[in-house]
Short mmCIF file of C-alpha atoms and ligand atoms in Angstrom, two decimals:
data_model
loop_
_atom_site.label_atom_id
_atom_site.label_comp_id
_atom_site.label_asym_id
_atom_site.label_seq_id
_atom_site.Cartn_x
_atom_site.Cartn_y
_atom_site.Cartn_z
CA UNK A 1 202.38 222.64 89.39
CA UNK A 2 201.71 226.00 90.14
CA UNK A 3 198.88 226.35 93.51
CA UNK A 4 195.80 227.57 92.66
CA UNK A 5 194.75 230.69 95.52
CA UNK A 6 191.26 229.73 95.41
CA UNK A 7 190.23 228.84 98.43
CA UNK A 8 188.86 225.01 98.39
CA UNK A 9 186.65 223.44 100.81
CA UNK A 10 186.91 220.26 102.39
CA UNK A 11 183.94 217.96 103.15
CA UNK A 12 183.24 214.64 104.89
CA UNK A 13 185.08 211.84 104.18
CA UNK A 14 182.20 209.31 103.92
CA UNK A 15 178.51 209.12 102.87
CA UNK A 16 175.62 208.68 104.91
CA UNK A 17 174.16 204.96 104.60
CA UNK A 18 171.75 204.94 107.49
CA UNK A 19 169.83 207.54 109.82
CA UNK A 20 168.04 208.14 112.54
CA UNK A 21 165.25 210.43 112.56
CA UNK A 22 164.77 213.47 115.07
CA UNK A 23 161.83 215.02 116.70
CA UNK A 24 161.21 218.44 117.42
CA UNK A 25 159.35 219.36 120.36
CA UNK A 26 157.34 222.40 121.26
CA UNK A 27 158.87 225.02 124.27
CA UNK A 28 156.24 223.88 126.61
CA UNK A 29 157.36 220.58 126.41
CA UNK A 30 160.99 221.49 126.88
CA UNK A 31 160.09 223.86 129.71
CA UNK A 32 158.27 220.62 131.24
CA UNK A 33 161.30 218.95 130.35
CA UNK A 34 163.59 221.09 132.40
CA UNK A 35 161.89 221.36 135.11
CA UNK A 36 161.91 217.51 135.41
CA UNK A 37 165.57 217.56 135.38
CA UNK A 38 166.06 219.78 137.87
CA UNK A 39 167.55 222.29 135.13
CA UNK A 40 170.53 219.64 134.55
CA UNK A 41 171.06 218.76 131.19
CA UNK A 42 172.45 215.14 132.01
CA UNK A 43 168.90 214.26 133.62
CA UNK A 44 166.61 215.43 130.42
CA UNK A 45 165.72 212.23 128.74
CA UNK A 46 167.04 212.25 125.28
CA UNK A 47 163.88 212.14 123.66
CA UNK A 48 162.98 215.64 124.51
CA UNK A 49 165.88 216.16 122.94
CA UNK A 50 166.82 217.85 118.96
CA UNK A 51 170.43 218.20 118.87
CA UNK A 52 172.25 216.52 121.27
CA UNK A 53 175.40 218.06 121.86
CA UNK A 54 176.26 217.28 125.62
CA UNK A 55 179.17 215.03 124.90
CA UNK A 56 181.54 213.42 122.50
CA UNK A 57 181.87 209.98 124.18
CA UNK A 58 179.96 207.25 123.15
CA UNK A 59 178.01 209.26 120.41
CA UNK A 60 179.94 208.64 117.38
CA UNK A 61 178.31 207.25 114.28
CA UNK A 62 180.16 203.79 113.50
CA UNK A 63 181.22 203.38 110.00
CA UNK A 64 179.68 200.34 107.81
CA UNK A 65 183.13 198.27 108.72
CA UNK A 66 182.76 198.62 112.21
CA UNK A 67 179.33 197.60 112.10
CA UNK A 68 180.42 194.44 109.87
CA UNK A 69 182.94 193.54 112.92
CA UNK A 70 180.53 194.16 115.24
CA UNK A 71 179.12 190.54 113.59
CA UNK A 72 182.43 189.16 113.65
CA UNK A 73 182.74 188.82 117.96
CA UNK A 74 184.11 185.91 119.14
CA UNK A 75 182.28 185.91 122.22
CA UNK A 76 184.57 183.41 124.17
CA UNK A 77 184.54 184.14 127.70
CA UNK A 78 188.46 183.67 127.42
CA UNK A 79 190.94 184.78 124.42
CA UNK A 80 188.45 186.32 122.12
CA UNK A 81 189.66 186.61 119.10
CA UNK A 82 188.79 190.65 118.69
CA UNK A 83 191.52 191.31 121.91
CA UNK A 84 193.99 190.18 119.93
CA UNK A 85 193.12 192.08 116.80
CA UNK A 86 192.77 195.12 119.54
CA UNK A 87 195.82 194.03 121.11
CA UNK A 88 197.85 194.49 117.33
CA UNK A 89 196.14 197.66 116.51
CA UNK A 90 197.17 199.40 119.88
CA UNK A 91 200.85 198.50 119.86
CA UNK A 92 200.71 199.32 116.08
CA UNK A 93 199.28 202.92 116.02
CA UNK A 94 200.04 203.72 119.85
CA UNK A 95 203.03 201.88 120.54
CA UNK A 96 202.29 200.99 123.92
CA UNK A 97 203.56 197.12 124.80
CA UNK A 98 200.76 195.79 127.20
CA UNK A 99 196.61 196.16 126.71
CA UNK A 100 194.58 195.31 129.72
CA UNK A 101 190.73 196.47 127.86
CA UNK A 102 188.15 198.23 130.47
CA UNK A 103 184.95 198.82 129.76
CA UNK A 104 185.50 202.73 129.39
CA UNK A 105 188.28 205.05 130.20
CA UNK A 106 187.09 205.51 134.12
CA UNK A 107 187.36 201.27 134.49
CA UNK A 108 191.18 201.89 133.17
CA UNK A 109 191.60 205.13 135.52
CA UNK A 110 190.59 203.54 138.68
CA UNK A 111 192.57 200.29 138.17
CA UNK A 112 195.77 202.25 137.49
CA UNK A 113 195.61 204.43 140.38
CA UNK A 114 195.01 201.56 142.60
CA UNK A 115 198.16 200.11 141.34
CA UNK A 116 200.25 203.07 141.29
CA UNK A 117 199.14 205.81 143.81
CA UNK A 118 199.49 205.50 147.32
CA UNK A 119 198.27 207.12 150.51
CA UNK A 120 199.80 210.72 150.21
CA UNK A 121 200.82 210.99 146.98
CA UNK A 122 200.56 213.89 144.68
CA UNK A 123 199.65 213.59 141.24
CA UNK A 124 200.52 216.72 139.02
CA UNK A 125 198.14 217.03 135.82
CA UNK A 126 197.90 219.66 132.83
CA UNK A 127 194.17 220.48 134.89
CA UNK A 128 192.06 218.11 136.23
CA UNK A 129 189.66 215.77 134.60
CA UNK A 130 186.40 215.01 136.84
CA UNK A 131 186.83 211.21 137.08
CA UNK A 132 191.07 210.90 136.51
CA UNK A 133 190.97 212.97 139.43
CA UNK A 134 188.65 211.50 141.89
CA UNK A 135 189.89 208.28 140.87
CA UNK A 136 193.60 209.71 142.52
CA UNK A 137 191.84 211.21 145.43
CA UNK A 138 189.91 207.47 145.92
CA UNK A 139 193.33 206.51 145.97
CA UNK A 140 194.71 208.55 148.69
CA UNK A 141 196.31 210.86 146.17
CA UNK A 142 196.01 214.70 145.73
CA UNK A 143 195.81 216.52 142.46
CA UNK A 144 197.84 219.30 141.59
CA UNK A 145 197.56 221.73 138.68
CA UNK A 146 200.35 221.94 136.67
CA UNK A 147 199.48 223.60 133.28
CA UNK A 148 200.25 227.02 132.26
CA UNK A 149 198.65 229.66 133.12
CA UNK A 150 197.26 230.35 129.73
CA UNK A 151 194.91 227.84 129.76
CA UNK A 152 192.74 229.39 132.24
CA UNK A 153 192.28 232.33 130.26
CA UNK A 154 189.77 231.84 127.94
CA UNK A 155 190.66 234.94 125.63
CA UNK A 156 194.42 233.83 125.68
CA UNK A 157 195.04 232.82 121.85
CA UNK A 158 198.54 231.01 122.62
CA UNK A 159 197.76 227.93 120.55
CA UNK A 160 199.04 225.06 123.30
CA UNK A 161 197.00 226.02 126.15
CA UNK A 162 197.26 221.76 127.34
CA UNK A 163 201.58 222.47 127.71
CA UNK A 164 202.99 221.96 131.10
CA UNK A 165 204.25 224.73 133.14
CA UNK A 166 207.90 223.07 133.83
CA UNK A 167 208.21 225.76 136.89
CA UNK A 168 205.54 224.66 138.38
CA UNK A 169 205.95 220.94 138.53
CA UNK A 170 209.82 221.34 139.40
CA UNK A 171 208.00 222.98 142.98
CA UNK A 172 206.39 220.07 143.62
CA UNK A 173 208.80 218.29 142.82
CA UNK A 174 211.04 219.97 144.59
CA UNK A 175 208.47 220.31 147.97
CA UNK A 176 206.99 216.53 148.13
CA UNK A 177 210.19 215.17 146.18
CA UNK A 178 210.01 212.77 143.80
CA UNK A 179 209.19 209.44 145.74
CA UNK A 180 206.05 210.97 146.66
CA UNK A 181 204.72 211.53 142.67
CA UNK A 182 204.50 207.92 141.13
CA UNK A 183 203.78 209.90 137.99
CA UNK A 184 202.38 213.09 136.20
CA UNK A 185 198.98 212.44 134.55
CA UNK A 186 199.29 214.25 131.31
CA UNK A 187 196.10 214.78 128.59
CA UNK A 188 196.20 215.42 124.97
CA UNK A 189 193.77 217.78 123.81
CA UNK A 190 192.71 218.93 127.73
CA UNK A 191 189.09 218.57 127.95
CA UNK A 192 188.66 220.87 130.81
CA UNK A 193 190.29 223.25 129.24
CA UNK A 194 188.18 223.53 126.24
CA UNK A 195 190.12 221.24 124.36
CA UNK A 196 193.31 222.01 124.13
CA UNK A 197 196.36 220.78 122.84
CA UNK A 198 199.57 220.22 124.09
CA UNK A 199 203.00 220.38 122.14
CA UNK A 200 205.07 217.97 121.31
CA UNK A 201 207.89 219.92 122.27
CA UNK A 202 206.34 220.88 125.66
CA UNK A 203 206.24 217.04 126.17
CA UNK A 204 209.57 216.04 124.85
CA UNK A 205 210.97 218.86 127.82
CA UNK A 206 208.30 217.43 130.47
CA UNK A 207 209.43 213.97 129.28
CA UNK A 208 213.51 214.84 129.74
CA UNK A 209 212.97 216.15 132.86
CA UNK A 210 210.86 213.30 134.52
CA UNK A 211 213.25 210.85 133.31
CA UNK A 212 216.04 213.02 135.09
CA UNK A 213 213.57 212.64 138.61
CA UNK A 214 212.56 208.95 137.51
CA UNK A 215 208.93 209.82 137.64
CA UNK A 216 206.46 208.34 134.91
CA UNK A 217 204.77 210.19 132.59
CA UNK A 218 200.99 208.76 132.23
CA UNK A 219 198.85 209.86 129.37
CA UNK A 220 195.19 210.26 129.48
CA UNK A 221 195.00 209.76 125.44
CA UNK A 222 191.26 209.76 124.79
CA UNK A 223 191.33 212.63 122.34
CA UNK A 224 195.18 211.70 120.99
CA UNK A 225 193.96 211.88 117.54
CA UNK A 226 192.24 215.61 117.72
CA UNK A 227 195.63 216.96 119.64
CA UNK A 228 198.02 215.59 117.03
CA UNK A 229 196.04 217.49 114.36
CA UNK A 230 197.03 220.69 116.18
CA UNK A 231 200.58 220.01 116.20
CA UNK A 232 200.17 219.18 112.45
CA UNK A 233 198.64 222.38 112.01
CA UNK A 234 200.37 224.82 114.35
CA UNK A 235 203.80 223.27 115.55
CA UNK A 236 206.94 223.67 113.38
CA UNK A 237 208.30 220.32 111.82
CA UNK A 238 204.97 219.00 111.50
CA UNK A 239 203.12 219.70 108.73
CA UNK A 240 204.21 216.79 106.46
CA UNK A 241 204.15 214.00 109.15
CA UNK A 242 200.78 211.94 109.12
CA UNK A 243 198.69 212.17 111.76
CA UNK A 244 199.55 208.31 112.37
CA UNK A 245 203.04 209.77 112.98
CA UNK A 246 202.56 211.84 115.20
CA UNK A 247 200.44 210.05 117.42
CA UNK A 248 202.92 207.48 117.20
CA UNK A 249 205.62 209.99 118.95
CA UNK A 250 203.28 211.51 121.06
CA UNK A 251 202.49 207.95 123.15
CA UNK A 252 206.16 207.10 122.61
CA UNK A 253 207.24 210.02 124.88
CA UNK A 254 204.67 208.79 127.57
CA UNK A 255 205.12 205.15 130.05
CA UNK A 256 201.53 204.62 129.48
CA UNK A 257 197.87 205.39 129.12
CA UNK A 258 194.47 205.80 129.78
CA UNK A 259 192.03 205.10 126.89
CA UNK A 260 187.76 205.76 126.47
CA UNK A 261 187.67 204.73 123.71
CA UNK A 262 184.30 206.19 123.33
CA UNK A 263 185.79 209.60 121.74
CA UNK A 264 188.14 209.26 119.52
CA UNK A 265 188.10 205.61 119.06
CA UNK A 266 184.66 206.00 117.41
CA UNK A 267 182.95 203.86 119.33
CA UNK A 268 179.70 203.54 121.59
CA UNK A 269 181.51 201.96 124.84
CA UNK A 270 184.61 200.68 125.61
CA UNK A 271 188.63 201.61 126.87
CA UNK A 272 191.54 200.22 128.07
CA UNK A 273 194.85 200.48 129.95
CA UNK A 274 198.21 200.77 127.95
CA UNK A 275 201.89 200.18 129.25
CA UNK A 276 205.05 199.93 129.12
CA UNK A 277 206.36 198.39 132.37
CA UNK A 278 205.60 194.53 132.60
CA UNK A 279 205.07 194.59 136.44
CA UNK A 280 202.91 197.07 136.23
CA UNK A 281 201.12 195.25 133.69
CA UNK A 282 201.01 192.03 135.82
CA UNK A 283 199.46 193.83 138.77
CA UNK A 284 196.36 195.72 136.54
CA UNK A 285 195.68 192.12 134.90
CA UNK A 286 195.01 190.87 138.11
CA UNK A 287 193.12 193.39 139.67
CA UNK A 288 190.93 194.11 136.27
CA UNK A 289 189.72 190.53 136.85
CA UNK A 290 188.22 191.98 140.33
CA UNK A 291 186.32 195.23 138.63
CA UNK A 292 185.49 194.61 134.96
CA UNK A 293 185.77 191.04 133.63
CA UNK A 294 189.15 188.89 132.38
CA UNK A 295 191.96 190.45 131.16
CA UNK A 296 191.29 189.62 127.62
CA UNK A 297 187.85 191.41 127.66
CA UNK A 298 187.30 193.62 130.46
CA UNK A 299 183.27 194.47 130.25
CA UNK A 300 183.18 194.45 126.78
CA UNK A 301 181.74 192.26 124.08
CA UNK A 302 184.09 190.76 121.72
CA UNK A 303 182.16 192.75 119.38
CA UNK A 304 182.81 195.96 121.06
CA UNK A 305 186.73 194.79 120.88
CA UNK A 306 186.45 194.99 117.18
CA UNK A 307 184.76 197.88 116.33
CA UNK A 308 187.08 199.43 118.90
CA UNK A 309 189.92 197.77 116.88
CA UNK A 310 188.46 199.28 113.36
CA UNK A 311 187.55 202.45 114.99
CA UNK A 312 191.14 203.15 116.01
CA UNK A 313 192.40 202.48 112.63
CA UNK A 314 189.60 205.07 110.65
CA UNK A 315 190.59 207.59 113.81
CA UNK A 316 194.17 208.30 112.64
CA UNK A 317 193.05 209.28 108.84
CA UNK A 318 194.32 212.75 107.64
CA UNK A 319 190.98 213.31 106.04
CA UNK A 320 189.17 212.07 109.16
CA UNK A 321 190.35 214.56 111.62
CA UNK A 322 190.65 217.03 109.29
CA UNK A 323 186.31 217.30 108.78
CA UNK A 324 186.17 216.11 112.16
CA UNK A 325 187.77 219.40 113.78
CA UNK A 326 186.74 221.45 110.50
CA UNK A 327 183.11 221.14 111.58
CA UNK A 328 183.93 222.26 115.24
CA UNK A 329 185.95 225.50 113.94
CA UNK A 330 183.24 226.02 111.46
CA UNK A 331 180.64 226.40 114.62
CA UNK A 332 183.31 228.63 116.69
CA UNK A 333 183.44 230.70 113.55
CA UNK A 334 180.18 231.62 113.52
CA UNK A 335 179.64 232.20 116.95
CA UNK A 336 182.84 234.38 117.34
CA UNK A 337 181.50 236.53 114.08
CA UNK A 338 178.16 237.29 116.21
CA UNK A 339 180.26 238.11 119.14
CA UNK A 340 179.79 235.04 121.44
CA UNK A 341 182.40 235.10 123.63
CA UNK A 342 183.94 231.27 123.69
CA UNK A 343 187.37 229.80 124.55
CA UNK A 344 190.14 230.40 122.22
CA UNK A 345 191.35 229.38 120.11
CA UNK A 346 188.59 226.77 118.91
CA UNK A 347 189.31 223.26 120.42
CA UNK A 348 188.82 219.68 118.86
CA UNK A 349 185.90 218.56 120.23
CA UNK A 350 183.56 221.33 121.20
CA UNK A 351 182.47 224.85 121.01
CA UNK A 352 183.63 226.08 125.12
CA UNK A 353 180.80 229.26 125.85
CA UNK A 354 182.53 231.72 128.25
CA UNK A 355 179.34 231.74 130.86
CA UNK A 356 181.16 234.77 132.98
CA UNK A 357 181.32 236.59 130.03
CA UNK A 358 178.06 235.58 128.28
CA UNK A 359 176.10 236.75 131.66
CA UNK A 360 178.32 238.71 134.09
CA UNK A 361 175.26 239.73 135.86
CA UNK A 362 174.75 236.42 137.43
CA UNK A 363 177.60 235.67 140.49
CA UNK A 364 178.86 232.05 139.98
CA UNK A 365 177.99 231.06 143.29
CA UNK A 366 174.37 230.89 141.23
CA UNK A 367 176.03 229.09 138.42
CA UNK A 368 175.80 231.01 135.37
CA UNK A 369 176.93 228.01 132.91
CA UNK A 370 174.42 225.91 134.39
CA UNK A 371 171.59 228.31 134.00
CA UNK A 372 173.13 229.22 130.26
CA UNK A 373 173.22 225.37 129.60
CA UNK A 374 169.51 224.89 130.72
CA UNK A 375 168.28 228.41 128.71
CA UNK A 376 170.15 227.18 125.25
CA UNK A 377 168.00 223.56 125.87
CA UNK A 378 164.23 225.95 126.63
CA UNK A 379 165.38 227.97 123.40
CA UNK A 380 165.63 224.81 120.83
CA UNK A 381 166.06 221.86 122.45
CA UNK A 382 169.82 221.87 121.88
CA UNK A 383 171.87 219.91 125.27
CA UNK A 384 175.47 221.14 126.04
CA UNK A 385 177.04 220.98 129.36
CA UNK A 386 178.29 222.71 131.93
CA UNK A 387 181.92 223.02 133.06
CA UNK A 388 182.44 225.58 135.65
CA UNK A 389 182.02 225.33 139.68
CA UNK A 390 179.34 222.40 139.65
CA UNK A 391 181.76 220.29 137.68
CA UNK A 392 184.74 221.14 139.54
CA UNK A 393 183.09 219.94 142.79
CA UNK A 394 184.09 220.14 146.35
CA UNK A 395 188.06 220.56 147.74
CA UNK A 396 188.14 216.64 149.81
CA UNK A 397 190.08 218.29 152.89
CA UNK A 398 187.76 221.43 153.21
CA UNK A 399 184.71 220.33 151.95
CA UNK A 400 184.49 224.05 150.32
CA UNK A 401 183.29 224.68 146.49
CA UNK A 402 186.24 224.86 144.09
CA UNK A 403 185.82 227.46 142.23
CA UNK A 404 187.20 227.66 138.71
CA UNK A 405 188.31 230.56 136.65
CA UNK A 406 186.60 228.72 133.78
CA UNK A 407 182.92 228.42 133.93
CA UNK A 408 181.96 227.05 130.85
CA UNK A 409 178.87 226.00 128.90
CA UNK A 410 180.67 223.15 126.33
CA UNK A 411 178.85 221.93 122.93
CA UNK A 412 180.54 219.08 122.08
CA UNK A 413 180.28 217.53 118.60
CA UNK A 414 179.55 213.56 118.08
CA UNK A 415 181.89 212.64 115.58
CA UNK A 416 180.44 211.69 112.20
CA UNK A 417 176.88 212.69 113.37
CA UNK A 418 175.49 215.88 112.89
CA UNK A 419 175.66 217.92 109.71
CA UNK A 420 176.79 221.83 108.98
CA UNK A 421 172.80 222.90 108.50
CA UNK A 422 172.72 221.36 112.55
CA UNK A 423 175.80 223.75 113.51
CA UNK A 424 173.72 226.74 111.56
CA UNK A 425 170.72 225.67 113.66
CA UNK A 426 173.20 225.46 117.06
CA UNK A 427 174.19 228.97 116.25
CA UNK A 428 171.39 230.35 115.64
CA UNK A 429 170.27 229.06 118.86
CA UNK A 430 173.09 230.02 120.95
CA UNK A 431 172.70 233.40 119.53
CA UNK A 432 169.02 234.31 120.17
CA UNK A 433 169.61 233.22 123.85
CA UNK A 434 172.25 235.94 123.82
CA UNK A 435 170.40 238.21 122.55
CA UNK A 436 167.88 238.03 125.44
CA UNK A 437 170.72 237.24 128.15
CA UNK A 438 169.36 239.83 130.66
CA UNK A 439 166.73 238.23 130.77
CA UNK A 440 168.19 234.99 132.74
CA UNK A 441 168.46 234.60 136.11
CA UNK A 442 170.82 232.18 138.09
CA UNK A 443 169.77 228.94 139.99
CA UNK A 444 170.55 227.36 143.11
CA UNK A 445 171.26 224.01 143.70
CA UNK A 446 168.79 222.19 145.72
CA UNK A 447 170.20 218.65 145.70
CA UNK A 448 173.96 217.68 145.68
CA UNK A 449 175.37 213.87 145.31
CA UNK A 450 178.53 213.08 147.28
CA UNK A 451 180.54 212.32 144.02
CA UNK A 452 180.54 214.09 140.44
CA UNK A 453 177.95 215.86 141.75
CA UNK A 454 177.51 217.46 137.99
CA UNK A 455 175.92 214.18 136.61
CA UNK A 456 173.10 213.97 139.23
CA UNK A 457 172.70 217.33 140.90
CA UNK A 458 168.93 219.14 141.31
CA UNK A 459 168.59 222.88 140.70
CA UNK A 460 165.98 225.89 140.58
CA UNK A 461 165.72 229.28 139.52
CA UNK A 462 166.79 231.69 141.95
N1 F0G B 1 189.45 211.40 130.35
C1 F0G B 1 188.91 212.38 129.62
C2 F0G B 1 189.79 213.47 129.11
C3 F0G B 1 187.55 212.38 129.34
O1 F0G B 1 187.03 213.36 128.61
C4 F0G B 1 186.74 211.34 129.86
C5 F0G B 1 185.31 211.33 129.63
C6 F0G B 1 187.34 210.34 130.62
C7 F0G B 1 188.70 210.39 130.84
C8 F0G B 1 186.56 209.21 131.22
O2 F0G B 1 186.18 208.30 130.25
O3 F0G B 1 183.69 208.44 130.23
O4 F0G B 1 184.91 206.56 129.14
O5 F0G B 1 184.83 206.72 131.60
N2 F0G B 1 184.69 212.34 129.24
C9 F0G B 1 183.28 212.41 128.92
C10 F0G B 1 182.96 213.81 128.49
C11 F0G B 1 182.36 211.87 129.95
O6 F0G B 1 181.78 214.06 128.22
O7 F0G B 1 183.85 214.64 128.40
P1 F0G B 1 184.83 207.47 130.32
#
């Protein structure tokens, strides 16, 4: 059959059964708002809020067969039912042998680096996440950048800005040897970044080479499904496998993972801790008993088990991740057409605003994706987050700011939630605040928490 050149459209996979209503509030009331978060968009209460685009995790709508599983928990204190069905859906799609569930991706991080790091330990990453990497430092391990330069460019369009720069791990390799690295902490789709994916190739080289230093390769997989789109869509050899596929090769490269479930997964809470190596296994069973609950539920509900279980399965459809990052390119697109300057290429699970760029009047010791964050929410009531130099915290040995090269204002899409007349409404918000951009001024933190100081933190105008 001959292919028509039409261009066709694709549109969500499902129909909408149930919803929830939103309110609109005046600008006096968000200013009011604002000010009673201390200009931090994780302390507005979300009913000042319209479109609520501050994360991905935890925010997806469930689909009418999760909800049905939700009434199928077994709520046994001990061998629930829904772990096992969890337990056959992870070593189905992901491969990995052992599942120790957590009750999100944090409860897995922290009981894997108390198993595996030790005092003095590096742990190289491709770029830090906020809690993987105070959960190493906790640990008595240091975190060491390892991805490629690229990926701290926003404007660079090299389309695997989450690949490993093998030169730069083989030096710290090379300077702490490889006793010293118990493994290499490796996302897909790198949050921090602005979600970005890394290649399958770029892992099959990182995963030759650590097998050659006998140094595991641990994989922070909470966006697996959005990365192996890319590498359908850009990387060669790809574009007939199934999703399904190639998440399957992407775990089997890795000794392990790190799960929140809440992205991806498409569900409202939960995780877990995937591997390969049976001792290592044995040791997190044991200690998960001591932070989240028995090993066969963790701090969840069996009924959180089985949506988790159903939520993997709808996560790996073609047509599922295809909308699901469709919707995210088809906001980028219309920023980048009114000259926003965002992260490129688009990611999978937000729109990344370049804050330097967007107001290079303000210095970013007064946090210009902070104040652009809190000026997008006074314009229409639209939360996004920052990701610049108040999420990237203090160095532990100095005590002195880290300051990134991105600082970034991220609008992340809920999966399944919000429809294309929201993104319009996003844009046209996003664009209106540039259009007045002079007009902001910085802000100045006025009260810091010792850890993730992003979540709580207190600012004013300067
Ligand atoms: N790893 C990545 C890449 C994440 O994005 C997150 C959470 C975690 C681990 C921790 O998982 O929240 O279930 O404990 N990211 C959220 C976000 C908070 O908004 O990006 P968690």
């Amino acid at each position: 059959m001959k292919k028509s050149s039409v261009k066709r459209s694709w549109a969500e996979p499902y129909k909408i059964k149930m919803v929830e209503l939103l309110k609109m509030s005046s600008k006096e009331d968000r200013e009011k708002a604002l000010i009673a978060a201390g200009y931090n968009t994780f302390l507005l209460r979300s009913a000042d809020v319209y479109i609520d685009l501050l994360t991905d995790s935890g925010t997806s709508a469930m689909s009418d067969r999760q909800w049905a599983g939700m009434m199928m928990g077994d709520e046994a204190y001990a061998g629930s039912e829904n772990y096992y069905n969890l337990e056959k859906v992870v070593k189905k799609v992901y491969g990995y042998r052992y599942l120790i569930p957590t009750h999100q991706g944090r409860g897995a991080e922290h009981i894997l680096s108390k198993i595996l790091i030790k005092k003095g330990d590096v742990i190289p990453g491709n770029m830090y996440f906020t809690t993987t990497r105070l959960h190493q430092e906790l640990s008595g391990g240091r975190f060491e950048d390892i991805i490629i330069d690229e990926a701290h460019d926003p404007e660079s369009e090299f389309p695997f800005k989450g690949n490993v720069d093998l030169g730069k791990l083989d030096q710290i390799v090379s300077r702490h040897g490889a006793s010293k690295i118990p493994y290499v902490s490796i996302a897909t789709s790198v949050n921090m970044a602005g979600g970005q994916p890394i290649s399958m190739e770029n892992l099959r080289n990182l995963r030759q080479y650590t097998a050659e230093k006998g140094i595991r390769v641990i994989h922070d997989m909470t966006r697996v499904a959005e990365n192996a789109h890319f590498i359908k869509v850009r990387e060669k050899g790809y574009s007939g496998k199934s999703i399904r596929e190639i998440i399957h090769e992407i775990c089997s490269l890795t000794d392990g993972a790190t799960m929140s479930a809440k992205k991806d997964a498409l569900v409202n809470i939960g995780g877990f801790l995937a591997v390969n190596e049976r001792q290592v296994f044995e040791q997190a069973r044991s200690l998960v008993v001591v932070y989240e609950g028995l090993h066969t539920y963790g701090g969840l509900a069996g009924r959180d088990m089985e949506a988790m279980a159903i939520g993997i399965e709808e996560s790996v459809h073609d047509d599922h991740i295809q909308a699901r990052i469709g919707q995210v390119e088809y906001l980028g697109r219309k920023l980048m057409e009114s000259g926003i300057p965002i992260v490129r290429p688009i990611g999978g699970h937000g729109i990344f605003i370049d804050a330097k760029k967007f107001l290079p009047h303000i210095d970013q010791n007064n946090y210009p994706a902070q104040s652009l964050a809190a000026e997008i929410f006074l314009d229409s009531g639209v939360r996004s987050m920052e990701r610049g130099i108040v999420s990237a915290g203090r160095n532990p040995d100095t005590g002195k700011n880290n300051k990134p090269e991105l600082e970034l204002v991220r609008l992340t899409i809920p999966r399944r939630v919000y429809t294309q007349a929201h993104m319009d409404v996003v844009a046209e918000s996003v664009i209106e605040v540039h259009r007045n951009r002079k007009r902001i001024r910085g802000l100045k933190m006025i009260y810091e928490p010792k850890y993730l100081r992003f979540f709580q933190a207190r600012f004013k105008p300067v």
